[in-house]
XYZ file of N, CA and C in Angstrom:
357
model
N 4.361 -9.962 8.347
C 4.269 -9.321 9.548
C 3.548 -8.475 10.984
N 3.483 -7.193 9.854
C 2.509 -6.225 10.263
C 1.113 -7.086 11.278
N 1.439 -6.243 11.656
C -0.113 -6.538 12.710
C -1.136 -5.342 12.094
N -2.743 -5.647 12.094
C -3.294 -4.386 11.330
C -4.562 -4.200 13.011
N -4.667 -3.560 13.524
C -5.957 -3.625 14.768
C -6.863 -2.927 14.328
N -8.544 -2.806 13.922
C -8.498 -1.626 13.080
C -9.963 -2.005 14.455
N -10.348 -0.417 14.882
C -11.509 -0.351 15.871
C -12.389 0.574 15.465
N -13.439 0.553 15.975
C -14.570 1.478 14.593
C -15.580 1.578 16.039
N -16.131 2.993 15.765
C -18.244 2.540 16.958
C -18.341 2.548 15.611
N -19.940 1.568 17.151
C -20.694 0.722 16.175
C -22.318 2.404 15.266
N -21.792 3.392 15.274
C -22.668 3.664 14.707
C -22.121 4.420 13.484
N -21.106 3.600 12.607
C -21.522 3.633 11.339
C -21.704 3.213 11.009
N -22.748 3.288 9.568
C -23.586 2.975 8.880
C -22.995 1.623 7.678
N -23.293 0.609 8.334
C -23.034 -0.516 6.677
C -21.791 -1.005 6.765
N -21.001 -0.680 7.888
C -19.785 -1.146 7.649
C -20.141 -2.550 7.905
N -19.045 -3.709 7.261
C -18.652 -4.770 6.800
C -17.002 -5.008 6.970
N -16.992 -5.026 8.130
C -15.130 -5.275 8.479
C -13.849 -6.624 7.338
N -14.983 -7.256 7.356
C -14.135 -8.716 6.634
C -13.760 -7.756 5.508
N -14.070 -7.607 4.323
C -14.080 -6.901 3.101
C -12.871 -5.841 3.483
N -13.091 -4.954 4.146
C -12.501 -3.373 4.603
C -11.084 -4.501 5.222
N -10.931 -5.302 5.484
C -9.751 -6.162 6.507
C -9.085 -6.568 5.531
N -9.259 -7.061 4.273
C -9.176 -7.584 2.918
C -8.372 -6.151 2.345
N -9.215 -5.349 2.263
C -8.451 -3.947 1.046
C -7.410 -3.545 1.936
N -7.037 -3.748 3.182
C -5.922 -2.938 4.479
C -4.919 -3.775 3.732
N -5.133 -5.660 3.615
C -3.621 -6.296 4.150
C -3.641 -6.127 2.280
N -4.543 -6.104 0.843
C -4.199 -6.099 -0.092
C -3.644 -4.631 -0.421
N -3.689 -3.895 -0.060
C -3.006 -2.326 -0.309
C -1.489 -2.505 1.082
N -1.558 -3.537 1.757
C 0.034 -4.202 2.488
C 0.790 -4.663 1.161
N 0.350 -5.659 0.486
C 0.589 -6.161 -0.234
C 0.924 -5.415 -1.788
N 0.350 -4.921 -2.056
C 0.240 -3.957 -3.094
C 1.939 -3.201 -3.579
N 1.659 -2.503 -2.523
C 2.507 -1.693 -2.036
C 3.952 -1.845 -1.324
N 3.750 -3.272 -1.613
C 5.046 -3.897 -1.315
C 5.768 -3.715 -0.340
N 4.836 -3.827 1.299
C 5.468 -3.094 2.183
C 5.670 -4.832 2.734
N 4.501 -6.084 2.447
C 5.094 -7.362 2.461
C 5.571 -7.845 1.939
N 6.162 -9.097 1.471
C 6.642 -9.851 1.005
C 5.655 -10.783 0.337
N 4.944 -11.425 1.343
C 3.857 -12.391 0.903
C 2.553 -12.207 1.530
N 1.573 -12.508 0.704
C -0.100 -12.395 1.859
C -0.098 -12.323 2.869
N 0.338 -14.093 3.745
C 0.042 -14.315 4.829
C 1.179 -13.590 5.669
N 1.634 -12.740 5.765
C 2.750 -12.198 6.767
C 2.125 -10.537 7.565
N 0.768 -10.719 6.563
C -0.283 -9.459 7.314
C -1.370 -10.138 8.101
N -1.112 -9.761 9.327
C -2.211 -10.051 9.760
C -3.660 -9.170 10.459
N -4.771 -8.988 10.177
C -5.327 -7.906 10.547
C -6.584 -8.218 11.249
N -7.509 -7.101 12.209
C -8.522 -8.065 12.962
C -9.334 -7.075 13.549
N -10.541 -6.771 13.612
C -11.500 -5.468 13.665
C -12.267 -5.521 15.369
N -12.190 -4.720 15.622
C -13.205 -4.622 16.945
C -14.143 -3.631 17.086
N -15.299 -3.859 16.701
C -17.054 -2.730 16.764
C -17.295 -2.487 18.543
N -16.603 -1.387 18.886
C -16.938 -0.333 20.300
C -17.878 -0.399 19.804
N -18.605 -0.259 21.520
C -20.107 0.214 21.751
C -20.247 0.626 22.811
N -19.239 0.763 24.217
C -19.154 1.774 24.963
C -17.861 2.805 24.577
N -17.853 3.894 24.040
C -17.275 4.876 23.277
C -17.842 6.433 23.588
N -17.249 7.729 24.028
C -17.658 8.443 24.059
C -16.488 9.732 23.236
N -17.468 9.707 22.022
C -16.622 11.467 20.812
C -17.201 12.408 21.768
N -15.831 13.723 22.091
C -16.384 14.782 22.437
C -16.599 14.697 24.049
N -18.102 15.307 24.088
C -19.239 15.067 24.900
C -20.363 14.551 24.877
N -19.970 13.373 24.198
C -21.398 12.637 23.722
C -21.922 12.861 22.308
N -20.990 13.588 21.329
C -21.578 13.822 20.297
C -21.971 12.525 19.331
N -23.686 12.514 19.780
C -24.220 10.790 18.679
C -23.563 11.456 16.831
N -23.486 12.503 16.241
C -23.216 12.485 15.277
C -21.423 12.342 14.911
N -21.008 11.603 15.459
C -19.339 11.456 15.425
C -19.447 10.065 15.134
N -18.201 9.522 14.011
C -17.610 7.973 14.327
C -17.180 7.770 14.476
N -16.082 6.960 14.143
C -14.756 7.102 14.178
C -14.430 5.908 14.075
N -12.994 5.392 13.085
C -11.845 4.617 12.970
C -11.193 4.455 12.984
N -10.339 3.676 13.795
C -8.916 4.038 13.863
C -8.452 2.533 13.713
N -7.149 2.689 12.522
C -6.441 1.115 12.045
C -5.132 1.355 13.142
N -4.481 0.526 14.067
C -3.531 1.072 14.177
C -2.658 -0.496 13.714
N -1.338 0.149 13.371
C -0.472 -0.687 12.760
C 0.727 -1.028 13.324
N 0.904 -2.005 14.222
C 2.451 -2.412 14.483
C 3.128 -2.930 13.291
N 4.115 -3.078 13.340
C 5.648 -3.096 12.936
C 6.956 -3.450 13.344
N 7.914 -4.524 12.464
C 8.803 -4.273 13.538
C 9.491 -3.192 13.511
N 10.680 -2.516 13.733
C 11.620 -1.608 14.010
C 12.248 -2.059 12.862
N 12.825 -0.999 12.092
C 14.096 -0.835 11.092
C 13.313 -0.168 9.794
N 12.297 0.173 9.809
C 11.246 0.731 8.730
C 11.134 1.965 8.498
N 11.891 3.421 7.696
C 12.000 4.840 8.177
C 11.211 5.213 8.446
N 11.063 6.630 9.136
C 9.932 7.499 9.242
C 9.095 7.128 7.867
N 9.961 7.443 6.690
C 9.263 8.548 5.583
C 8.509 7.215 4.956
N 8.893 5.683 5.064
C 8.169 4.501 4.632
C 7.226 4.371 5.680
N 7.301 4.424 6.994
C 6.038 4.127 8.205
C 4.756 5.238 7.746
N 5.031 6.835 7.435
C 4.536 7.890 6.444
C 3.795 7.273 5.148
N 4.387 6.542 4.593
C 3.570 6.025 3.527
C 2.944 4.857 3.260
N 3.204 4.347 4.419
C 2.096 3.174 4.544
C 0.467 3.815 5.807
N 0.802 4.961 5.919
C 0.224 5.293 6.605
C -0.712 5.558 5.660
N -0.584 6.812 5.089
C -1.177 7.098 3.916
C -1.680 6.546 3.418
N -1.544 5.218 2.945
C -1.671 4.177 2.131
C -3.279 3.595 2.693
N -2.529 3.416 4.070
C -4.235 2.349 4.174
C -5.238 3.523 5.060
N -4.607 4.852 4.950
C -6.075 5.987 5.149
C -6.963 6.305 3.765
N -5.635 6.007 2.726
C -6.881 6.407 2.064
C -7.957 4.932 1.477
N -7.480 3.773 1.820
C -8.243 2.615 1.932
C -9.331 2.606 2.048
N -8.859 3.097 4.001
C -9.956 3.165 4.773
C -10.980 4.009 4.249
N -10.516 5.031 3.767
C -11.989 6.405 3.236
C -12.870 5.565 2.053
N -11.388 4.831 1.592
C -12.046 4.288 -0.067
C -13.640 3.024 0.154
N -12.839 2.660 1.141
C -14.089 1.175 0.994
C -14.951 1.475 2.524
N -15.086 2.977 3.088
C -16.014 3.373 3.975
C -17.768 3.926 3.453
N -18.323 2.666 3.388
C -19.822 3.603 2.787
C -20.003 4.802 2.829
N -20.734 5.656 2.428
C -21.521 6.662 2.170
C -22.234 6.600 3.795
N -22.026 7.774 4.383
C -22.996 7.667 5.675
C -23.373 9.021 5.566
N -24.944 8.962 6.619
C -26.138 10.183 6.069
C -26.101 10.723 8.052
N -25.942 9.820 8.698
C -26.450 10.177 10.015
C -25.085 10.303 10.440
N -23.721 10.087 10.253
C -22.088 10.627 11.406
C -21.514 10.976 10.346
N -20.447 11.986 10.704
C -18.898 11.869 10.114
C -18.189 11.362 11.196
N -17.105 10.119 10.265
C -16.554 9.786 10.990
C -15.315 10.234 10.549
N -14.377 9.475 11.625
C -13.175 10.855 11.870
C -12.384 9.161 11.566
N -11.299 9.302 10.627
C -10.489 8.062 10.104
C -9.045 8.544 10.418
N -8.453 7.664 11.318
C -7.473 6.904 11.455
C -6.475 6.807 11.423
N -5.313 6.399 11.008
C -4.101 5.962 11.076
C -3.331 5.965 12.096
N -2.584 4.842 13.060
C -1.437 4.742 13.873
C -0.309 4.139 13.792
N 1.058 4.336 13.532
C 1.941 3.272 13.072
C 2.676 3.176 14.363
N 3.044 1.727 15.516
C 3.137 1.772 16.123
C 4.326 0.504 15.861
N 5.568 0.675 16.673
C 6.941 -0.333 16.360
C 6.914 -1.263 17.134
N 7.514 -2.243 16.699
C 7.907 -3.498 17.956
C 9.091 -3.915 18.157
N 10.175 -4.017 18.638
C 11.167 -4.482 18.705
C 11.728 -5.754 18.298
N 12.148 -5.692 17.302
C 12.611 -6.570 16.765
C 13.139 -7.963 17.537
N 13.651 -7.604 18.547
C 14.570 -8.449 19.802
C 13.458 -8.906 20.917
N 11.886 -8.366 21.061
C 11.389 -8.685 21.902
C 10.759 -9.058 21.413
N 10.736 -9.470 19.507
C 9.066 -9.884 19.554
C 9.492 -10.983 19.211
N 8.711 -12.567 19.318
C 8.957 -13.979 18.926
C 7.254 -14.232 18.122
N 7.506 -15.289 17.169
C 7.038 -16.239 16.395
C 6.764 -17.505 16.040
N 6.128 -18.129 16.239
C 6.471 -19.578 15.484
C 5.562 -19.994 14.689
N 5.525 -20.408 13.746
C 4.906 -21.100 13.372
C 4.404 -23.098 13.136
N 3.316 -23.484 13.789
C 3.141 -24.956 13.720
C 1.834 -25.519 13.120
């Protein structure tokens, strides 16, 4: 059920989002944070309009927002955050022009208000 929203600045060199999304999904499966591969959904958005600091062009970012249903302990959320942070770092191509800030944010969705239907 987790949803991973990946946003990244357009100045990251040679970033291919699909393999990165697959790696994030695989990390969720390998860590047994999901029971089946089709439970995790990920998507990426390249941001063209952004400002880091006061417009420093030598800075870039890769930010993953991970939405989870409530019920996981803070310790488990921290573990998921660290696993995904490591996955992002491992799959980021070497950069020659920019320094990339890599972030993972865990968000909780209320079970009582989350709706899902498979048709």
